PDB file of C-alpha atoms in Angstrom:
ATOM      1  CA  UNK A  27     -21.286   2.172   1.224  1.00 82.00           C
ATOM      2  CA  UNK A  28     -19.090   4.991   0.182  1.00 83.00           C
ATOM      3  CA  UNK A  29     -21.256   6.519  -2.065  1.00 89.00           C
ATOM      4  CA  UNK A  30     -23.972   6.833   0.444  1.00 92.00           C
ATOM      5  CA  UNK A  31     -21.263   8.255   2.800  1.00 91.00           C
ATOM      6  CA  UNK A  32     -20.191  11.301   0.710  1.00 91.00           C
ATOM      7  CA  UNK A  33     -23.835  11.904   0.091  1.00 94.00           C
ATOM      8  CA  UNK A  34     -24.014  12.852   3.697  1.00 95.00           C
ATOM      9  CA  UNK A  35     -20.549  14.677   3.178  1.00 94.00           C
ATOM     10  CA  UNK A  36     -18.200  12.658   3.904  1.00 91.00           C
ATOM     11  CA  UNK A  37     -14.781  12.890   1.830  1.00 89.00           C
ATOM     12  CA  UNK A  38     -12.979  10.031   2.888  1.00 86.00           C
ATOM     13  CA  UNK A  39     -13.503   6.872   4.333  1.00 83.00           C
ATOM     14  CA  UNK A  40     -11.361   4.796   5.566  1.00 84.00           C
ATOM     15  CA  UNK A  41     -11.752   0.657   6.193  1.00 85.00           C
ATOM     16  CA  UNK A  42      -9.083  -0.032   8.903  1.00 90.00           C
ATOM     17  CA  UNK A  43     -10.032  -3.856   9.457  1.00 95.00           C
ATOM     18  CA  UNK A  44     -10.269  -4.569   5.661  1.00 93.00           C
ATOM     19  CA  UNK A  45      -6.905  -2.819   5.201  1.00 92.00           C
ATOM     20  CA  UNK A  46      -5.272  -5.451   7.914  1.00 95.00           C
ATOM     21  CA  UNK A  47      -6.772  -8.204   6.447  1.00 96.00           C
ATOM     22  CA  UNK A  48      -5.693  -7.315   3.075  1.00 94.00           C
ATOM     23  CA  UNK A  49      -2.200  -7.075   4.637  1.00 94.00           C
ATOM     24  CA  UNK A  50      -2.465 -10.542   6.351  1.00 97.00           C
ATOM     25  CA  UNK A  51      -2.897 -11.774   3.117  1.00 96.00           C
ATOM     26  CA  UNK A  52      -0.137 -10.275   1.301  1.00 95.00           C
ATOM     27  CA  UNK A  53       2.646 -10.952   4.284  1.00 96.00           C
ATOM     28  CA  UNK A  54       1.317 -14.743   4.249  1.00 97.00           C
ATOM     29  CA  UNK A  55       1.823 -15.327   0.560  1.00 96.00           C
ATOM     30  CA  UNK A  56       5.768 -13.167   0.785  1.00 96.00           C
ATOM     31  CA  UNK A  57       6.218 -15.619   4.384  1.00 97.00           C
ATOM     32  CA  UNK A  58       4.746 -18.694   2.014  1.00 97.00           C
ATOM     33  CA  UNK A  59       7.173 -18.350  -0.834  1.00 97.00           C
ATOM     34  CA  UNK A  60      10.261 -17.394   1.285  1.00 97.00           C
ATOM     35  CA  UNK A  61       9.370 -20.619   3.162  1.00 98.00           C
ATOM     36  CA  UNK A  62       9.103 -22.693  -0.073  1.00 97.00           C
ATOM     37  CA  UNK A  63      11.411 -21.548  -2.194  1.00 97.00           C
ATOM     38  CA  UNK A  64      13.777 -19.339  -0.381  1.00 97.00           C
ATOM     39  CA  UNK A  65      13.152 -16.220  -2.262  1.00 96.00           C
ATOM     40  CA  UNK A  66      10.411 -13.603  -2.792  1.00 95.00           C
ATOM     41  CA  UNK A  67      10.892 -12.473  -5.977  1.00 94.00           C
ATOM     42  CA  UNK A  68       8.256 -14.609  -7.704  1.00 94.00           C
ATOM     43  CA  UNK A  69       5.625 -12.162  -5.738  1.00 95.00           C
ATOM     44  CA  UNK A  70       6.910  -8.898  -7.700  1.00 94.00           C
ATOM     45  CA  UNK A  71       4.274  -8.711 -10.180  1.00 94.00           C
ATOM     46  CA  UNK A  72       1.962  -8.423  -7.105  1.00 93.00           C
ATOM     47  CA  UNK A  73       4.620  -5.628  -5.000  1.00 94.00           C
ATOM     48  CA  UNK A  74       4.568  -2.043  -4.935  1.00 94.00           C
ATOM     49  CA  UNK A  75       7.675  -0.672  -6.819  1.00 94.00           C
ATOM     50  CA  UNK A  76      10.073   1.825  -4.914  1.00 92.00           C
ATOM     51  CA  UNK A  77       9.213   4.444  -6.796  1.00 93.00           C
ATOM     52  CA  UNK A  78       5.121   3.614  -6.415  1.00 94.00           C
ATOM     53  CA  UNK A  79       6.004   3.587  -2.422  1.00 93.00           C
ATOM     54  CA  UNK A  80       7.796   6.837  -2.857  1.00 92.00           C
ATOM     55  CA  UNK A  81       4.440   8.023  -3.950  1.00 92.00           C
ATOM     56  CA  UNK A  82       2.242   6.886  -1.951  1.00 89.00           C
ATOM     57  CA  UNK A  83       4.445   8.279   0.898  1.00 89.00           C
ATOM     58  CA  UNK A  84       4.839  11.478  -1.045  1.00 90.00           C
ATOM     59  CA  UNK A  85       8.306  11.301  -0.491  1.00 88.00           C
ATOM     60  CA  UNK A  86       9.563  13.277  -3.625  1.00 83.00           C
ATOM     61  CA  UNK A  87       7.582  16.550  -2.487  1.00 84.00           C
ATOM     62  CA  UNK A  88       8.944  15.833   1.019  1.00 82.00           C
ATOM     63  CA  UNK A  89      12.464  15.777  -0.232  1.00 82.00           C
ATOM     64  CA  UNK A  90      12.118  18.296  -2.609  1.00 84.00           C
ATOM     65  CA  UNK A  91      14.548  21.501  -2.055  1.00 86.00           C
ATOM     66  CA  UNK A  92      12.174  24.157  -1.047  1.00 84.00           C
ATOM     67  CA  UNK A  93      12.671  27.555  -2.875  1.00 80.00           C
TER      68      UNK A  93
END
């Protein structure tokens, strides 16, 4: 578990299967509703906003003018 991990010292862990399969799930449900009802918009409440991806990414300190 992670706890017992960063009791040994590790800072970060990182679950690469879990993260596909986590994926899998979310492309099947966007491929499911585009199939059925021609749209994806339905799924937003589960989506990322832009500006949530932009963060993630860190893309406002990347872009940001450097003094």
């Amino acid at each position: 578990a992670a706890d017992e991990l960063a009791t040994l010292g590790y800072k970060i862990v990182v679950c690469p299967v879990a993260s596909l399969l986590a994926c899998g799930s979310a492309l099947k449900r966007l491929v499911v509703a585009l199939q059925s009802h021609g749209r994806v918009d339905g799924l937003a409440g589960e989506m990322l906003s832009f500006d949530e991806v932009k963060h993630v990414l860190g893309a406002d300190e990347m872009l940001r003018p450097r003094e």
